[in-house]
PDB file of C-alpha atoms in Angstrom:
ATOM      1  CA  MET M   2      55.532  98.525  76.811  1.00 56.00           C
ATOM      2  CA  LYS M   3      51.826  97.719  76.716  1.00 80.00           C
ATOM      3  CA  GLN M   4      50.566  96.145  73.516  1.00 84.00           C
ATOM      4  CA  SER M   5      47.893  98.834  73.213  1.00 82.00           C
ATOM      5  CA  ARG M   6      50.623 101.486  73.154  1.00 88.00           C
ATOM      6  CA  ILE M   7      52.590  99.516  70.580  1.00 92.00           C
ATOM      7  CA  ALA M   8      49.438  99.305  68.456  1.00 93.00           C
ATOM      8  CA  ALA M   9      48.885 103.059  68.748  1.00 93.00           C
ATOM      9  CA  LEU M  10      52.475 103.705  67.660  1.00 95.00           C
ATOM     10  CA  LEU M  11      51.994 101.361  64.700  1.00 96.00           C
ATOM     11  CA  LEU M  12      48.955 103.376  63.634  1.00 96.00           C
ATOM     12  CA  ALA M  13      51.042 106.551  63.750  1.00 96.00           C
ATOM     13  CA  LEU M  14      53.751 104.834  61.698  1.00 97.00           C
ATOM     14  CA  SER M  15      51.231 103.637  59.123  1.00 97.00           C
ATOM     15  CA  ALA M  16      49.816 107.163  58.847  1.00 97.00           C
ATOM     16  CA  ALA M  17      53.290 108.533  58.113  1.00 97.00           C
ATOM     17  CA  VAL M  18      54.013 105.802  55.555  1.00 97.00           C
ATOM     18  CA  LEU M  19      50.702 106.305  53.733  1.00 97.00           C
ATOM     19  CA  TRP M  20      51.142 110.062  53.669  1.00 97.00           C
ATOM     20  CA  GLY M  21      54.660 109.674  52.287  1.00 97.00           C
ATOM     21  CA  ALA M  22      53.450 107.217  49.648  1.00 96.00           C
ATOM     22  CA  SER M  23      50.691 109.630  48.603  1.00 95.00           C
ATOM     23  CA  ARG M  24      53.338 112.257  47.761  1.00 96.00           C
ATOM     24  CA  MET M  25      55.284 109.896  45.494  1.00 96.00           C
ATOM     25  CA  THR M  26      54.804 109.421  41.748  1.00 95.00           C
ATOM     26  CA  TRP M  27      52.668 106.368  41.056  1.00 96.00           C
ATOM     27  CA  ILE M  28      52.157 106.714  37.301  1.00 95.00           C
ATOM     28  CA  THR M  29      54.302 108.346  34.628  1.00 94.00           C
ATOM     29  CA  VAL M  30      52.292 109.406  31.587  1.00 92.00           C
ATOM     30  CA  GLY M  31      53.519 110.187  28.100  1.00 90.00           C
ATOM     31  CA  THR M  32      51.115 112.353  26.075  1.00 87.00           C
ATOM     32  CA  PHE M  33      50.960 113.851  22.599  1.00 89.00           C
ATOM     33  CA  ASP M  34      49.242 117.094  21.672  1.00 83.00           C
ATOM     34  CA  ASP M  35      49.186 118.258  18.031  1.00 78.00           C
ATOM     35  CA  LYS M  36      49.774 121.818  19.242  1.00 79.00           C
ATOM     36  CA  SER M  37      52.326 121.398  22.028  1.00 75.00           C
ATOM     37  CA  GLY M  38      53.859 118.092  20.995  1.00 82.00           C
ATOM     38  CA  ASP M  39      55.088 115.354  23.300  1.00 86.00           C
ATOM     39  CA  ALA M  40      54.997 115.748  27.080  1.00 85.00           C
ATOM     40  CA  THR M  41      55.603 113.658  30.170  1.00 89.00           C
ATOM     41  CA  ASN M  42      53.515 114.077  33.308  1.00 90.00           C
ATOM     42  CA  ALA M  43      53.379 112.387  36.677  1.00 90.00           C
ATOM     43  CA  ILE M  44      50.393 111.325  38.737  1.00 92.00           C
ATOM     44  CA  ILE M  45      51.117 111.183  42.453  1.00 94.00           C
ATOM     45  CA  GLY M  46      49.449 108.733  44.804  1.00 94.00           C
ATOM     46  CA  GLY M  47      47.278 111.378  46.417  1.00 92.00           C
ATOM     47  CA  LEU M  48      45.791 112.234  43.019  1.00 92.00           C
ATOM     48  CA  TRP M  49      45.299 108.667  41.806  1.00 94.00           C
ATOM     49  CA  SER M  50      43.955 107.477  45.159  1.00 92.00           C
ATOM     50  CA  THR M  51      42.460 110.441  47.003  1.00 90.00           C
ATOM     51  CA  GLU M  52      41.584 108.279  49.998  1.00 92.00           C
ATOM     52  CA  GLN M  53      45.272 107.771  50.851  1.00 94.00           C
ATOM     53  CA  THR M  54      45.608 111.172  52.513  1.00 94.00           C
ATOM     54  CA  ALA M  55      42.233 110.846  54.238  1.00 95.00           C
ATOM     55  CA  VAL M  56      43.136 107.420  55.619  1.00 96.00           C
ATOM     56  CA  ALA M  57      46.495 108.740  56.808  1.00 96.00           C
ATOM     57  CA  MET M  58      44.725 111.481  58.773  1.00 96.00           C
ATOM     58  CA  LEU M  59      42.238 108.967  60.159  1.00 96.00           C
ATOM     59  CA  LEU M  60      45.040 106.669  61.312  1.00 96.00           C
ATOM     60  CA  LEU M  61      46.871 109.560  62.956  1.00 96.00           C
ATOM     61  CA  ALA M  62      43.691 110.415  64.857  1.00 94.00           C
ATOM     62  CA  GLY M  63      43.325 106.725  65.708  1.00 93.00           C
ATOM     63  CA  SER M  64      46.852 106.671  67.097  1.00 94.00           C
ATOM     64  CA  ILE M  65      46.102 109.610  69.396  1.00 93.00           C
ATOM     65  CA  ALA M  66      42.837 107.985  70.444  1.00 90.00           C
ATOM     66  CA  GLY M  67      44.710 104.768  71.173  1.00 88.00           C
ATOM     67  CA  PHE M  68      46.608 106.609  73.896  1.00 87.00           C
ATOM     68  CA  ALA M  69      43.741 108.769  75.155  1.00 83.00           C
ATOM     69  CA  LEU M  70      40.630 106.594  75.145  1.00 82.00           C
ATOM     70  CA  ARG M  71      39.556 103.893  77.536  1.00 80.00           C
ATOM     71  CA  ARG M  72      39.557 100.177  76.830  1.00 81.00           C
ATOM     72  CA  VAL M  73      36.274  99.953  74.904  1.00 85.00           C
ATOM     73  CA  GLY M  74      37.092 103.072  72.911  1.00 87.00           C
ATOM     74  CA  ARG M  75      40.509 101.677  71.986  1.00 89.00           C
ATOM     75  CA  ARG M  76      38.899  98.470  70.761  1.00 90.00           C
ATOM     76  CA  VAL M  77      36.498 100.398  68.514  1.00 92.00           C
ATOM     77  CA  VAL M  78      39.336 102.553  67.181  1.00 93.00           C
ATOM     78  CA  GLY M  79      41.324  99.405  66.430  1.00 94.00           C
ATOM     79  CA  ILE M  80      38.502  97.928  64.372  1.00 95.00           C
ATOM     80  CA  ILE M  81      37.993 101.156  62.417  1.00 95.00           C
ATOM     81  CA  SER M  82      41.738 101.499  61.784  1.00 96.00           C
ATOM     82  CA  ALA M  83      42.019  97.912  60.555  1.00 96.00           C
ATOM     83  CA  LEU M  84      39.150  98.468  58.115  1.00 96.00           C
ATOM     84  CA  ALA M  85      40.763 101.719  56.962  1.00 96.00           C
ATOM     85  CA  GLY M  86      43.994  99.849  56.303  1.00 96.00           C
ATOM     86  CA  ILE M  87      42.140  97.336  54.146  1.00 96.00           C
ATOM     87  CA  GLY M  88      40.431 100.134  52.235  1.00 95.00           C
ATOM     88  CA  ALA M  89      43.718 101.946  51.638  1.00 95.00           C
ATOM     89  CA  SER M  90      45.222  98.845  50.014  1.00 95.00           C
ATOM     90  CA  TRP M  91      42.788  98.561  47.079  1.00 95.00           C
ATOM     91  CA  ALA M  92      44.142 101.322  44.836  1.00 94.00           C
ATOM     92  CA  PRO M  93      47.853 100.476  45.143  1.00 96.00           C
ATOM     93  CA  LEU M  94      47.112  96.768  44.843  1.00 96.00           C
ATOM     94  CA  GLY M  95      45.210  97.439  41.626  1.00 94.00           C
ATOM     95  CA  LEU M  96      48.222  99.224  40.135  1.00 93.00           C
ATOM     96  CA  LEU M  97      50.687  96.555  41.227  1.00 94.00           C
ATOM     97  CA  THR M  98      48.609  93.721  39.797  1.00 93.00           C
ATOM     98  CA  GLY M  99      47.056  95.423  36.765  1.00 91.00           C
ATOM     99  CA  GLU M 100      47.230  98.422  34.459  1.00 89.00           C
ATOM    100  CA  PRO M 101      45.921 101.955  35.056  1.00 91.00           C
ATOM    101  CA  ASP M 102      42.839 102.966  33.092  1.00 90.00           C
ATOM    102  CA  PRO M 103      43.957 105.363  30.306  1.00 89.00           C
ATOM    103  CA  ARG M 104      40.582 107.143  30.334  1.00 91.00           C
ATOM    104  CA  ARG M 105      40.888 107.879  34.043  1.00 91.00           C
ATOM    105  CA  VAL M 106      44.481 109.000  33.581  1.00 90.00           C
ATOM    106  CA  HIS M 107      43.376 111.411  30.854  1.00 89.00           C
ATOM    107  CA  GLN M 108      40.554 112.740  33.023  1.00 89.00           C
ATOM    108  CA  LEU M 109      42.838 113.346  36.002  1.00 87.00           C
ATOM    109  CA  LEU M 110      45.380 115.226  33.890  1.00 89.00           C
ATOM    110  CA  SER M 111      42.946 117.262  31.797  1.00 85.00           C
ATOM    111  CA  THR M 112      40.404 118.446  34.380  1.00 84.00           C
ATOM    112  CA  GLY M 113      40.536 120.676  37.425  1.00 74.00           C
ATOM    113  CA  ASP M 114      42.178 124.011  38.113  1.00 68.00           C
ATOM    114  CA  GLU M 115      45.658 122.592  37.517  1.00 68.00           C
ATOM    115  CA  ALA M 116      45.032 120.649  34.302  1.00 77.00           C
ATOM    116  CA  LYS M 117      48.325 119.519  32.784  1.00 78.00           C
ATOM    117  CA  ILE M 118      47.135 118.454  29.341  1.00 77.00           C
ATOM    118  CA  SER M 119      44.471 119.625  26.926  1.00 80.00           C
ATOM    119  CA  ALA M 120      41.198 117.815  26.454  1.00 79.00           C
ATOM    120  CA  TRP M 121      42.284 116.672  22.976  1.00 82.00           C
ATOM    121  CA  ALA M 122      45.710 115.372  24.019  1.00 84.00           C
ATOM    122  CA  GLU M 123      46.322 111.672  23.484  1.00 85.00           C
ATOM    123  CA  ILE M 124      47.822 109.226  25.963  1.00 85.00           C
ATOM    124  CA  ALA M 125      50.896 107.769  24.266  1.00 84.00           C
ATOM    125  CA  ASN M 126      52.184 105.523  27.030  1.00 89.00           C
ATOM    126  CA  LEU M 127      51.748 104.711  30.712  1.00 90.00           C
ATOM    127  CA  SER M 128      54.162 103.254  33.226  1.00 91.00           C
ATOM    128  CA  VAL M 129      53.559 102.409  36.875  1.00 93.00           C
ATOM    129  CA  ASN M 130      56.276 103.373  39.342  1.00 94.00           C
ATOM    130  CA  ASN M 131      56.050 100.460  41.744  1.00 95.00           C
ATOM    131  CA  ALA M 132      57.798 102.146  44.681  1.00 96.00           C
ATOM    132  CA  GLY M 133      54.867 104.410  45.580  1.00 96.00           C
ATOM    133  CA  PRO M 134      52.112 101.768  45.482  1.00 96.00           C
ATOM    134  CA  ALA M 135      54.373  99.259  47.242  1.00 97.00           C
ATOM    135  CA  LEU M 136      55.046 101.727  50.056  1.00 97.00           C
ATOM    136  CA  ALA M 137      51.306 102.385  50.309  1.00 97.00           C
ATOM    137  CA  MET M 138      50.696  98.638  50.579  1.00 97.00           C
ATOM    138  CA  LEU M 139      53.248  98.489  53.391  1.00 97.00           C
ATOM    139  CA  GLY M 140      51.508 101.341  55.200  1.00 97.00           C
ATOM    140  CA  ALA M 141      48.138  99.638  54.774  1.00 97.00           C
ATOM    141  CA  ALA M 142      49.551  96.375  56.136  1.00 97.00           C
ATOM    142  CA  VAL M 143      50.981  98.148  59.191  1.00 97.00           C
ATOM    143  CA  ALA M 144      47.611  99.845  59.740  1.00 97.00           C
ATOM    144  CA  LEU M 145      45.824  96.497  59.517  1.00 97.00           C
ATOM    145  CA  PHE M 146      48.225  94.859  61.968  1.00 97.00           C
ATOM    146  CA  GLY M 147      48.148  97.791  64.387  1.00 95.00           C
ATOM    147  CA  GLY M 148      44.363  98.018  64.216  1.00 95.00           C
ATOM    148  CA  VAL M 149      43.864  94.307  64.844  1.00 95.00           C
ATOM    149  CA  LEU M 150      46.366  94.393  67.713  1.00 94.00           C
ATOM    150  CA  LEU M 151      44.572  97.340  69.310  1.00 93.00           C
ATOM    151  CA  ALA M 152      41.176  95.667  68.881  1.00 91.00           C
ATOM    152  CA  VAL M 153      42.316  92.313  70.275  1.00 91.00           C
ATOM    153  CA  ARG M 154      44.643  93.680  72.982  1.00 84.00           C
ATOM    154  CA  PRO M 155      43.122  97.017  74.038  1.00 80.00           C
ATOM    155  CA  GLY M 156      44.748  96.767  77.464  1.00 69.00           C
ATOM    156  CA  THR M 157      43.153  97.729  80.753  1.00 66.00           C
ATOM    157  CA  ASP M 158      42.193 101.074  82.202  1.00 57.00           C
ATOM    158  CA  SER M 159      44.542 102.544  84.770  1.00 53.00           C
ATOM    159  CA  ALA M 160      44.070 101.591  88.407  1.00 48.00           C
ATOM    160  CA  ALA M 161      43.747 105.256  89.373  1.00 48.00           C
ATOM    161  CA  LEU M 162      40.873 105.712  86.939  1.00 46.00           C
ATOM    162  CA  ASN M 163      39.136 102.591  88.184  1.00 48.00           C
ATOM    163  CA  ARG M 164      39.518 103.670  91.826  1.00 53.00           C
ATOM    164  CA  TYR M 165      38.122 107.096  90.990  1.00 50.00           C
ATOM    165  CA  GLU M 166      35.115 105.582  89.232  1.00 48.00           C
ATOM    166  CA  ARG M 167      34.454 103.175  92.130  1.00 62.00           C
ATOM    167  CA  LYS M 168      34.583 106.112  94.546  1.00 64.00           C
ATOM    168  CA  GLN M 169      32.165 108.089  92.385  1.00 69.00           C
ATOM    169  CA  ASP M 170      29.781 105.130  92.138  1.00 68.00           C
ATOM    170  CA  ARG M 171      29.883 104.613  95.918  1.00 66.00           C
ATOM    171  CA  GLU M 172      29.185 108.279  96.621  1.00 67.00           C
ATOM    172  CA  ALA M 173      26.274 108.273  94.182  1.00 72.00           C
ATOM    173  CA  LYS M 174      24.786 105.173  95.853  1.00 70.00           C
ATOM    174  CA  ILE M 175      25.131 106.691  99.323  1.00 66.00           C
ATOM    175  CA  SER M 176      23.433 109.896  98.129  1.00 72.00           C
ATOM    176  CA  ARG M 177      20.532 107.845  96.811  1.00 74.00           C
ATOM    177  CA  ASP M 178      20.330 105.900 100.088  1.00 70.00           C
ATOM    178  CA  LEU M 179      20.263 109.142 102.094  1.00 65.00           C
ATOM    179  CA  VAL M 180      17.262 110.271 100.079  1.00 67.00           C
ATOM    180  CA  ALA M 181      15.495 106.919 100.419  1.00 70.00           C
ATOM    181  CA  GLU M 182      16.422 106.233 104.092  1.00 68.00           C
ATOM    182  CA  PRO M 183      17.470 109.525 105.719  1.00 68.00           C
ATOM    183  CA  ASP M 184      17.072 108.127 109.265  1.00 62.00           C
ATOM    184  CA  SER M 185      19.029 104.905 108.716  1.00 67.00           C
ATOM    185  CA  GLY M 186      22.031 104.659 111.016  1.00 61.00           C
ATOM    186  CA  ARG M 187      23.879 102.433 108.544  1.00 64.00           C
ATOM    187  CA  VAL M 188      23.410 104.936 105.736  1.00 64.00           C
ATOM    188  CA  MET M 189      24.606 107.805 107.946  1.00 61.00           C
ATOM    189  CA  TRP M 190      27.746 105.886 108.938  1.00 58.00           C
ATOM    190  CA  ASP M 191      28.413 105.030 105.283  1.00 65.00           C
ATOM    191  CA  ALA M 192      28.024 108.711 104.409  1.00 65.00           C
ATOM    192  CA  LEU M 193      30.441 109.833 107.110  1.00 59.00           C
ATOM    193  CA  ASP M 194      32.914 107.126 106.073  1.00 61.00           C
ATOM    194  CA  ALA M 195      32.771 108.463 102.493  1.00 62.00           C
ATOM    195  CA  ASP M 196      33.269 112.043 103.734  1.00 61.00           C
ATOM    196  CA  ILE M 197      29.681 113.008 102.868  1.00 68.00           C
ATOM    197  CA  ASP M 198      27.732 115.265 105.227  1.00 63.00           C
ATOM    198  CA  PRO M 199      24.373 113.495 105.771  1.00 58.00           C
ATOM    199  CA  THR M 200      22.837 116.768 106.994  1.00 60.00           C
ATOM    200  CA  ASP M 201      23.785 118.763 103.892  1.00 62.00           C
ATOM    201  CA  ALA M 202      20.560 119.587 102.079  1.00 53.00           C
ATOM    202  CA  ASN M 203      22.469 120.829  99.019  1.00 51.00           C
ATOM    203  CA  ARG M 204      24.362 117.623  98.326  1.00 53.00           C
ATOM    204  CA  PRO M 205      23.917 116.226  94.780  1.00 53.00           C
TER     205      PRO M 205
END
């Protein structure tokens, strides 16, 4: 299998891994409210790091483009995907190496249409569930590897496509020559050889 196809499949895999990680619980939060008492809430990856879902969609699109685009396009997609993988790693890396910000946790749980705690509730304790961020880091690493592979080894365009483009270029050149030198025997023979009617006034 071509390396460019392997890279495109890796981008699809990374998209699936990141999306799955974004659905998992990253932080478990214990809160206390003087009216409702103690409560435990979960913050999923997609809420803590909203870019996870967006990057997953971008990588899925990059995977499709890796199969559909030509060589230069695949290289550009590879670079963008690699950068997206790096960007997707910051939030989970921060949780794995540090502590979540209690103020941000409170804001996420107390605002929006689906607020889970009141504005006066207190954060009693926080715990990071490492599985979600670790899976996100794995997805980001796969995206980085797949993106770099696609950028460095974009493959070659198909022979059929290249032949078609050469034929189109040749026909365009002959059409220009017929306009510039309509009485040239060489140009007429070239036109006939390319299946172009040199007497057709409506040719492109």
